[in-house]
PDB file of C-alpha atoms in Angstrom:
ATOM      1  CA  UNK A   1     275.685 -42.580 132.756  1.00 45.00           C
ATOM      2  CA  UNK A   2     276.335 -42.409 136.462  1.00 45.00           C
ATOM      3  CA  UNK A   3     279.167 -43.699 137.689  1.00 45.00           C
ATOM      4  CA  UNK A   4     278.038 -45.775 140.669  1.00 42.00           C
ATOM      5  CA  UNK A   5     281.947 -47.278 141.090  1.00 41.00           C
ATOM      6  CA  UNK A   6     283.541 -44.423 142.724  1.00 37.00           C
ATOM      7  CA  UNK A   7     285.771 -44.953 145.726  1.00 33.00           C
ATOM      8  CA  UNK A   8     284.453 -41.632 147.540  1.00 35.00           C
ATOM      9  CA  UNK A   9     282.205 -41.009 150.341  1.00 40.00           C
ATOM     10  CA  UNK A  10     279.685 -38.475 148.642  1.00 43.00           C
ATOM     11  CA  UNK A  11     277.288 -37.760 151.154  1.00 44.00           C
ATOM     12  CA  UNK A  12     276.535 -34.363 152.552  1.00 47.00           C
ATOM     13  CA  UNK A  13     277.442 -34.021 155.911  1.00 44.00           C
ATOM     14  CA  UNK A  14     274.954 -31.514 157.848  1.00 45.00           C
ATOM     15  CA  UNK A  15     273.605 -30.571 155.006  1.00 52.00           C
ATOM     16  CA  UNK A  16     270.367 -31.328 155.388  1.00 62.00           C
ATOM     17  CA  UNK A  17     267.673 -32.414 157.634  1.00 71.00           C
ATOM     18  CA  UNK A  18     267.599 -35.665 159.140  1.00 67.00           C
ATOM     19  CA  UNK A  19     264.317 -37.058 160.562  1.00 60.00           C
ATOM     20  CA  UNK A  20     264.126 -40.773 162.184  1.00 65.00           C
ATOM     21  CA  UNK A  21     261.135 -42.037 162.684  1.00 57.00           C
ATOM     22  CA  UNK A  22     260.367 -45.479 164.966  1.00 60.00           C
ATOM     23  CA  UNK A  23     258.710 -47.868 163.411  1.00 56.00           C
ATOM     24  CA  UNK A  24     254.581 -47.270 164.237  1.00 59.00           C
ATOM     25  CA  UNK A  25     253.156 -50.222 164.305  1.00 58.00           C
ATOM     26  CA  UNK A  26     253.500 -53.514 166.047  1.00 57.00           C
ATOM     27  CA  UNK A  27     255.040 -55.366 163.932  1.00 52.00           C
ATOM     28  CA  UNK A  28     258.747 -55.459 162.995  1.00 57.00           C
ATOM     29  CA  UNK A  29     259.780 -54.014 160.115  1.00 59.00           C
ATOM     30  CA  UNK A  30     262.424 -56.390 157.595  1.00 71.00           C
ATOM     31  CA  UNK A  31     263.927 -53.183 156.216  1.00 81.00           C
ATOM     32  CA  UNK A  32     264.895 -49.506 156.756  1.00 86.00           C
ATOM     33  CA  UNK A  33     262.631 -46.925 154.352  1.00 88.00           C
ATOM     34  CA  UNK A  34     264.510 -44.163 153.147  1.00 92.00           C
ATOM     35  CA  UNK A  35     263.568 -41.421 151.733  1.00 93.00           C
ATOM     36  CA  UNK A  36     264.625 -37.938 150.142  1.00 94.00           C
ATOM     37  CA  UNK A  37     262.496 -34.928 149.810  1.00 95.00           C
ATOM     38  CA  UNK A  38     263.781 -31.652 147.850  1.00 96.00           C
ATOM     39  CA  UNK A  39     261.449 -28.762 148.450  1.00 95.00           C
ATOM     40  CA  UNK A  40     261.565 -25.255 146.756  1.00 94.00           C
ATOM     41  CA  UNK A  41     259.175 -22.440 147.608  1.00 94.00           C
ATOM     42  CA  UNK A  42     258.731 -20.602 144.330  1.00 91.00           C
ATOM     43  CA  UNK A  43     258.327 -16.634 144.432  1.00 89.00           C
ATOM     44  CA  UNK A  44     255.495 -17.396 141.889  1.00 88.00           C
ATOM     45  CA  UNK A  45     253.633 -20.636 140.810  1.00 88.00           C
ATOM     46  CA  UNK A  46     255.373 -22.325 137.987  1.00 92.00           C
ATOM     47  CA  UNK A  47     254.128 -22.316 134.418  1.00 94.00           C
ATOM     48  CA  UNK A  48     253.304 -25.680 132.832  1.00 95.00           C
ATOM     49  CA  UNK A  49     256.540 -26.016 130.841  1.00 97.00           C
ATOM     50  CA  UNK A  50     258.084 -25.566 134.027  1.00 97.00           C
ATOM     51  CA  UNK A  51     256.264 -28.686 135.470  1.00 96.00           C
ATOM     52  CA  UNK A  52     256.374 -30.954 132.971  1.00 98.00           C
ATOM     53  CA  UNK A  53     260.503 -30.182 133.592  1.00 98.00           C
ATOM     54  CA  UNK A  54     259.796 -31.372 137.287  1.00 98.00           C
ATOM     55  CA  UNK A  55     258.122 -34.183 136.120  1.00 98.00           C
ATOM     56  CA  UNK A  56     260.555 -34.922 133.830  1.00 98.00           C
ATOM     57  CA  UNK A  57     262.963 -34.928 136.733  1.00 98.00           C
ATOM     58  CA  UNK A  58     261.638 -37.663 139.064  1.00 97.00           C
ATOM     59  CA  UNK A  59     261.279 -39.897 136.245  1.00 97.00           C
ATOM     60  CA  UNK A  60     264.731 -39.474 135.099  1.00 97.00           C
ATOM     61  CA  UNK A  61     265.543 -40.206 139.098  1.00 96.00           C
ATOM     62  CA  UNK A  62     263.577 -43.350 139.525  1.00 96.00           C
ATOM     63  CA  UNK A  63     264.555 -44.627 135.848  1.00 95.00           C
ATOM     64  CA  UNK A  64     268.600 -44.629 137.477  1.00 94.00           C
ATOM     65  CA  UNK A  65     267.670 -46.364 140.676  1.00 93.00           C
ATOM     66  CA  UNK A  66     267.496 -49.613 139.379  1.00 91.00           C
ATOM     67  CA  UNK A  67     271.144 -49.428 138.822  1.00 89.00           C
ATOM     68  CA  UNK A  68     271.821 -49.423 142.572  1.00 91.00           C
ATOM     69  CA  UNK A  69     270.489 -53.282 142.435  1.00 89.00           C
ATOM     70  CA  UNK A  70     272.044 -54.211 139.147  1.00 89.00           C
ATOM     71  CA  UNK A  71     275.342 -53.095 139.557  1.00 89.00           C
ATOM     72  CA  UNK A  72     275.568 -52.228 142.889  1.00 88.00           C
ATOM     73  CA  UNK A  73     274.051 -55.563 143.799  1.00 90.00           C
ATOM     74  CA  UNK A  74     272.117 -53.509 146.709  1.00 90.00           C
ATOM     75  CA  UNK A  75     269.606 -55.565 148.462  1.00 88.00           C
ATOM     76  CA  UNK A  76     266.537 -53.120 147.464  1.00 85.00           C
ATOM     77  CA  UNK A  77     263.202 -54.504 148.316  1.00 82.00           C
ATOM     78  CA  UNK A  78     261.251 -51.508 146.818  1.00 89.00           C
ATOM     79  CA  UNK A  79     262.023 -47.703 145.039  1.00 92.00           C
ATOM     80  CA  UNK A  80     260.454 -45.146 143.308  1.00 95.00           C
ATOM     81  CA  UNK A  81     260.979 -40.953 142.586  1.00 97.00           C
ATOM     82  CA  UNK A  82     259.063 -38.629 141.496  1.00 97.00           C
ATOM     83  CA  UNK A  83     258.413 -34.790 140.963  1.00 97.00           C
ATOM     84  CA  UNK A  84     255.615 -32.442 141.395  1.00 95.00           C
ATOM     85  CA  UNK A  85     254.335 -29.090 142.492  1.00 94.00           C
ATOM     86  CA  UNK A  86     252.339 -29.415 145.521  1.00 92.00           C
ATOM     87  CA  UNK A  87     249.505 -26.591 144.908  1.00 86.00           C
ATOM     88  CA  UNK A  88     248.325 -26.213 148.074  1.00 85.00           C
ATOM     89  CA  UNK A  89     251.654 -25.679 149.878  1.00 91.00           C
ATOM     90  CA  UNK A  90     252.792 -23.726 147.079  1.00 89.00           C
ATOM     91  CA  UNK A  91     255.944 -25.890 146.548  1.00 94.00           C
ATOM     92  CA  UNK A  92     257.477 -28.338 144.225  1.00 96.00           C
ATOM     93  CA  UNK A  93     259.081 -31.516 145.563  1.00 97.00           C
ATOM     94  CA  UNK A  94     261.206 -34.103 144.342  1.00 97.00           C
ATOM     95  CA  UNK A  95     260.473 -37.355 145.993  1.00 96.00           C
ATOM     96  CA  UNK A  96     262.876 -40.514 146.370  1.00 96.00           C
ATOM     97  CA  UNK A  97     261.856 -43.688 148.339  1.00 95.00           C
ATOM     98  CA  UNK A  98     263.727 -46.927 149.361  1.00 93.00           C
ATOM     99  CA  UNK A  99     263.410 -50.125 151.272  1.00 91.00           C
ATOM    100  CA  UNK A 100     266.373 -51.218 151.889  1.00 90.00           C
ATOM    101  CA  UNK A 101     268.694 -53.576 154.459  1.00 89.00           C
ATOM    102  CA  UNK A 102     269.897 -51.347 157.189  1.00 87.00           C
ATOM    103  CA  UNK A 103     273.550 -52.990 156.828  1.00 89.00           C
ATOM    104  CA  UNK A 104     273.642 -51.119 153.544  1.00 91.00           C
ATOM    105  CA  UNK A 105     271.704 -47.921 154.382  1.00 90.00           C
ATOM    106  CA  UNK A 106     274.496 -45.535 154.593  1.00 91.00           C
ATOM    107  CA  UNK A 107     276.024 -47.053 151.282  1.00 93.00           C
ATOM    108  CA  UNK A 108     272.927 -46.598 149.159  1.00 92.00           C
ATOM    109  CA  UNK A 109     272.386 -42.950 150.965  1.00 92.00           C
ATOM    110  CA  UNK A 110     276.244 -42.042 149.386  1.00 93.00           C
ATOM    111  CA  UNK A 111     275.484 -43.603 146.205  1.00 93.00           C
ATOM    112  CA  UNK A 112     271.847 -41.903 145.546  1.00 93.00           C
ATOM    113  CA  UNK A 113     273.576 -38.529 146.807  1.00 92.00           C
ATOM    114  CA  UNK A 114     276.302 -39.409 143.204  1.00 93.00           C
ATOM    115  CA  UNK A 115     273.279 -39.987 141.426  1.00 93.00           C
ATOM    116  CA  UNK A 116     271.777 -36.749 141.771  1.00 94.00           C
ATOM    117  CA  UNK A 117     274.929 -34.919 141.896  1.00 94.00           C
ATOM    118  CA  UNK A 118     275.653 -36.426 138.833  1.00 92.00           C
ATOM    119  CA  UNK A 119     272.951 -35.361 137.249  1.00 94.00           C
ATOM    120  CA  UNK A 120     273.434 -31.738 138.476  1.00 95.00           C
ATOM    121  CA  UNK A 121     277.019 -32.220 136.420  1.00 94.00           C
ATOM    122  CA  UNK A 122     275.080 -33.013 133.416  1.00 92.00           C
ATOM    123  CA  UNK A 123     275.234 -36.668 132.783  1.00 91.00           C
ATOM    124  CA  UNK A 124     271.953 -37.481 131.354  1.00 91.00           C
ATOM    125  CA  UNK A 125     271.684 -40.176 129.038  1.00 89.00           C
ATOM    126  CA  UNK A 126     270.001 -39.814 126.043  1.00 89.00           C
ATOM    127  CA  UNK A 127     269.220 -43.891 125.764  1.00 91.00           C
ATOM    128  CA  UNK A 128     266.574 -42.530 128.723  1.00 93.00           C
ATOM    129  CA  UNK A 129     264.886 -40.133 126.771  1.00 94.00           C
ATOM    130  CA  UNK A 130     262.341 -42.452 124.233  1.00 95.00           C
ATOM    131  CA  UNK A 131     261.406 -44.365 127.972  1.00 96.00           C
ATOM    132  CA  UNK A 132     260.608 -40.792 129.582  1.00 97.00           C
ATOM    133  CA  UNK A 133     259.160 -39.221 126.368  1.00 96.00           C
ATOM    134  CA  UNK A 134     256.793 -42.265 126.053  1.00 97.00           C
ATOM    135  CA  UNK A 135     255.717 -41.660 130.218  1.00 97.00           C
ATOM    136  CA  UNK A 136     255.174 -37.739 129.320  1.00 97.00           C
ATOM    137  CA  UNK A 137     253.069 -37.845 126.398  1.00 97.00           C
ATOM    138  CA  UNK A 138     250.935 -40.968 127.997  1.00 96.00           C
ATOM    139  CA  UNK A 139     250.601 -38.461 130.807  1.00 96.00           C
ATOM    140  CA  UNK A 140     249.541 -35.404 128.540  1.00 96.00           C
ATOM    141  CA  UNK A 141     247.797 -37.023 125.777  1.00 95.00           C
ATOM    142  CA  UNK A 142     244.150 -36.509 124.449  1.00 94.00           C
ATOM    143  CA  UNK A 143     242.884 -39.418 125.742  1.00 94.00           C
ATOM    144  CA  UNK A 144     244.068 -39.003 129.635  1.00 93.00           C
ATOM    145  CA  UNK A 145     243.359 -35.619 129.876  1.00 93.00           C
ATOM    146  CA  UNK A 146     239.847 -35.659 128.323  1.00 92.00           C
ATOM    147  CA  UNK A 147     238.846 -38.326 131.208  1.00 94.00           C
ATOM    148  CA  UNK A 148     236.030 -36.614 133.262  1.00 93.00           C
ATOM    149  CA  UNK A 149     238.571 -36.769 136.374  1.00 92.00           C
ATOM    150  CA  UNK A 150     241.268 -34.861 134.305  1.00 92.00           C
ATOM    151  CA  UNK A 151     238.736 -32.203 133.270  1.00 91.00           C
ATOM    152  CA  UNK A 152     237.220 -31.068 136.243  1.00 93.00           C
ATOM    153  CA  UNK A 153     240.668 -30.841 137.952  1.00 91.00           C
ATOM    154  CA  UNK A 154     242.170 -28.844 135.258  1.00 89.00           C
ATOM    155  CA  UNK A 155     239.165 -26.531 135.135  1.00 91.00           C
ATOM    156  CA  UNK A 156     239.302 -25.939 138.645  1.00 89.00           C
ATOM    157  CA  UNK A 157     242.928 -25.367 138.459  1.00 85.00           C
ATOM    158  CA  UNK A 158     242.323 -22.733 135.663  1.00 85.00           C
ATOM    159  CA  UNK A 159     239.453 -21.066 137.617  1.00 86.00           C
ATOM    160  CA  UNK A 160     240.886 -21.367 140.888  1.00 84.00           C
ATOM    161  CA  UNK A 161     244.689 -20.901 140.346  1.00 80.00           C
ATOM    162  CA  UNK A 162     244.132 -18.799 137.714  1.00 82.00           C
ATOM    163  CA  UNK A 163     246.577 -21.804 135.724  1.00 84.00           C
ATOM    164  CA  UNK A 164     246.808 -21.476 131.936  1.00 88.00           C
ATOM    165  CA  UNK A 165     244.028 -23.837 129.715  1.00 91.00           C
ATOM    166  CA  UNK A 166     246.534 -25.936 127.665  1.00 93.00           C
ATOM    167  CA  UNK A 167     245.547 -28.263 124.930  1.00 93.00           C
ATOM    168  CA  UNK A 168     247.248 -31.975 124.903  1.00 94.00           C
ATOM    169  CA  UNK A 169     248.845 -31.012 120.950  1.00 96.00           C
ATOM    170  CA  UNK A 170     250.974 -27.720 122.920  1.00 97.00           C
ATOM    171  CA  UNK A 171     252.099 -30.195 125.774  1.00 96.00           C
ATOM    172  CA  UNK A 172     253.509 -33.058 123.546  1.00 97.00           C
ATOM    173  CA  UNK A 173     255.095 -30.282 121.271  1.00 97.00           C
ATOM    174  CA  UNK A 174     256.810 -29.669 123.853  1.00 98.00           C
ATOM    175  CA  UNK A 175     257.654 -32.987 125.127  1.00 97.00           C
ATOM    176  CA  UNK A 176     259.104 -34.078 121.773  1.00 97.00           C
ATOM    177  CA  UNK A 177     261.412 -30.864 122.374  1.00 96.00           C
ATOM    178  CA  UNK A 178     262.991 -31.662 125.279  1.00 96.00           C
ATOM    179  CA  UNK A 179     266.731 -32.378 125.590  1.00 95.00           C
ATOM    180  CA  UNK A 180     268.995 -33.763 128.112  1.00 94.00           C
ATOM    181  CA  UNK A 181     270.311 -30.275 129.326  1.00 95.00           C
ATOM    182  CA  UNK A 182     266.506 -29.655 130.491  1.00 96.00           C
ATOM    183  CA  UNK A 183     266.699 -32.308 132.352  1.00 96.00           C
ATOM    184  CA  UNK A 184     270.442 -30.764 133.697  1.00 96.00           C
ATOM    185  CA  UNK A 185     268.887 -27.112 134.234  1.00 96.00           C
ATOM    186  CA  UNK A 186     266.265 -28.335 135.735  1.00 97.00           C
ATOM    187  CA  UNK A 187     268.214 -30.629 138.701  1.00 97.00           C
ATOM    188  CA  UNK A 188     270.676 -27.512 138.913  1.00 96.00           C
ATOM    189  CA  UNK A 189     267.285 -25.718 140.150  1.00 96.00           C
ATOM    190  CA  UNK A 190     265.505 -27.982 142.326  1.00 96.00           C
ATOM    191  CA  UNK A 191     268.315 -30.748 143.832  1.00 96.00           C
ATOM    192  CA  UNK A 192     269.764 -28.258 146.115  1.00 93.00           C
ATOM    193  CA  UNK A 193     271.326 -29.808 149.745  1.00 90.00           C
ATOM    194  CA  UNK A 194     270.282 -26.988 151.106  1.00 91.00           C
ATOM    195  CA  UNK A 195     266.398 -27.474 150.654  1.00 92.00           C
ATOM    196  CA  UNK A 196     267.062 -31.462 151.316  1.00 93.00           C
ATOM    197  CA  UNK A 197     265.247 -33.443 154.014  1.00 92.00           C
ATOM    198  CA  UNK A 198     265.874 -36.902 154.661  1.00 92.00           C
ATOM    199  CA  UNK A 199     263.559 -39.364 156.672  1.00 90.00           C
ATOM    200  CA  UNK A 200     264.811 -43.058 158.114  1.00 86.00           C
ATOM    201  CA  UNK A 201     262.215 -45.420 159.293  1.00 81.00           C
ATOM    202  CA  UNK A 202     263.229 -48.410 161.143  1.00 72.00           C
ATOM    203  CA  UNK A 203     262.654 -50.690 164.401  1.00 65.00           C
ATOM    204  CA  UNK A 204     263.494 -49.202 167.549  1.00 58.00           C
ATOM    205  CA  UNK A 205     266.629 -50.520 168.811  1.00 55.00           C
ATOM    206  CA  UNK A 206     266.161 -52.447 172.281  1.00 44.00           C
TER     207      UNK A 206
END
């Protein structure tokens, strides 16, 4: 597991890309949203196995947050992560988004920035795996992917993108095979500070 307790100020400092966006509307906004956004360009489009890793990924990310509130006692109001590949900008992204107070803000930023760093370092816990094995082959099974909605996505993808026809028996085969240091390789790949943006989206100060 993460550990959450460190004394030490984690956070990359100009490491990434910063964006702070005033609140839109007209009403005030109780929290701060935060969010991180990892984006690789690939040289070429990433095979399925490769995807499901991704996948695999943000769900491993947004299983850990809960920890911030449980034993960080963080006021967080809202949270989720996720991975995908982003066809049409030819890029895969792993998403993280909190509401949070603003008091804590910079406290929750240095203690996300341990979580994935963490996971970089290859602390993965295995007690994760039947939870995120259970989300996978839900997400790749017969059933799902034999909806009409599933089908005529895939078969554009496979006419269109040229993306390999894959039946749901060869996906959770390879579900059931995944390890923790997948899940390690895999954040070594993609949670780079260097291809890190960060957005904050609060009230405007008067």
């Amino acid at each position: 597991n993460c550990n959450l307790d460190k004394s030490m100020n984690t956070y990359p400092q100009n490491s990434s890309t910063l964006y702070q966006i005033k609140n839109p509307g007209n009403y005030t906004l109780k929290n701060v949203k935060y969010g991180m956004r990892f984006l690789q360009y690939p040289e070429k489009t990433p095979d399925w196995r490769e995807l499901i890793k991704v996948k695999a990924l943000g769900k491993i990310i947004k299983m850990n947050l809960p920890r911030l509130r449980y034993e960080k006692q963080y006021a967080l109001y809202d949270y989720t992560a996720a991975g995908l590949y982003n066809k049409d900008l030819n890029r895969v992204e792993i998403d993280l988004k909190i509401s949070c107070t603003i008091s804590e803000l910079d406290d929750i930023k240095s203690d996300v920035f341990t979580l994935v760093e963490e996971l970089k370092d290859g602390k993965v816990s295995k007690e994760l795996f039947p939870e995120l094995t259970e989300y996978l082959r839900h997400t790749y099974s017969e059933s799902r992917l034999n909806k009409h909605r599933e089908v005529q996505e895939r078969l554009y993808q496979h006419y269109r993108y040229d993306r390999e026809w894959v039946n749901s028996k060869t996906y959770l085969k390879f579900i059931d095979s995944l390890t923790p240091d997948d899940i390690i390789t895999t954040a070594k790949a993609y949670l780079k500070q260097t291809h890190l943006t960060e957005f904050e989206m609060k009230n405007e100060e008067r």
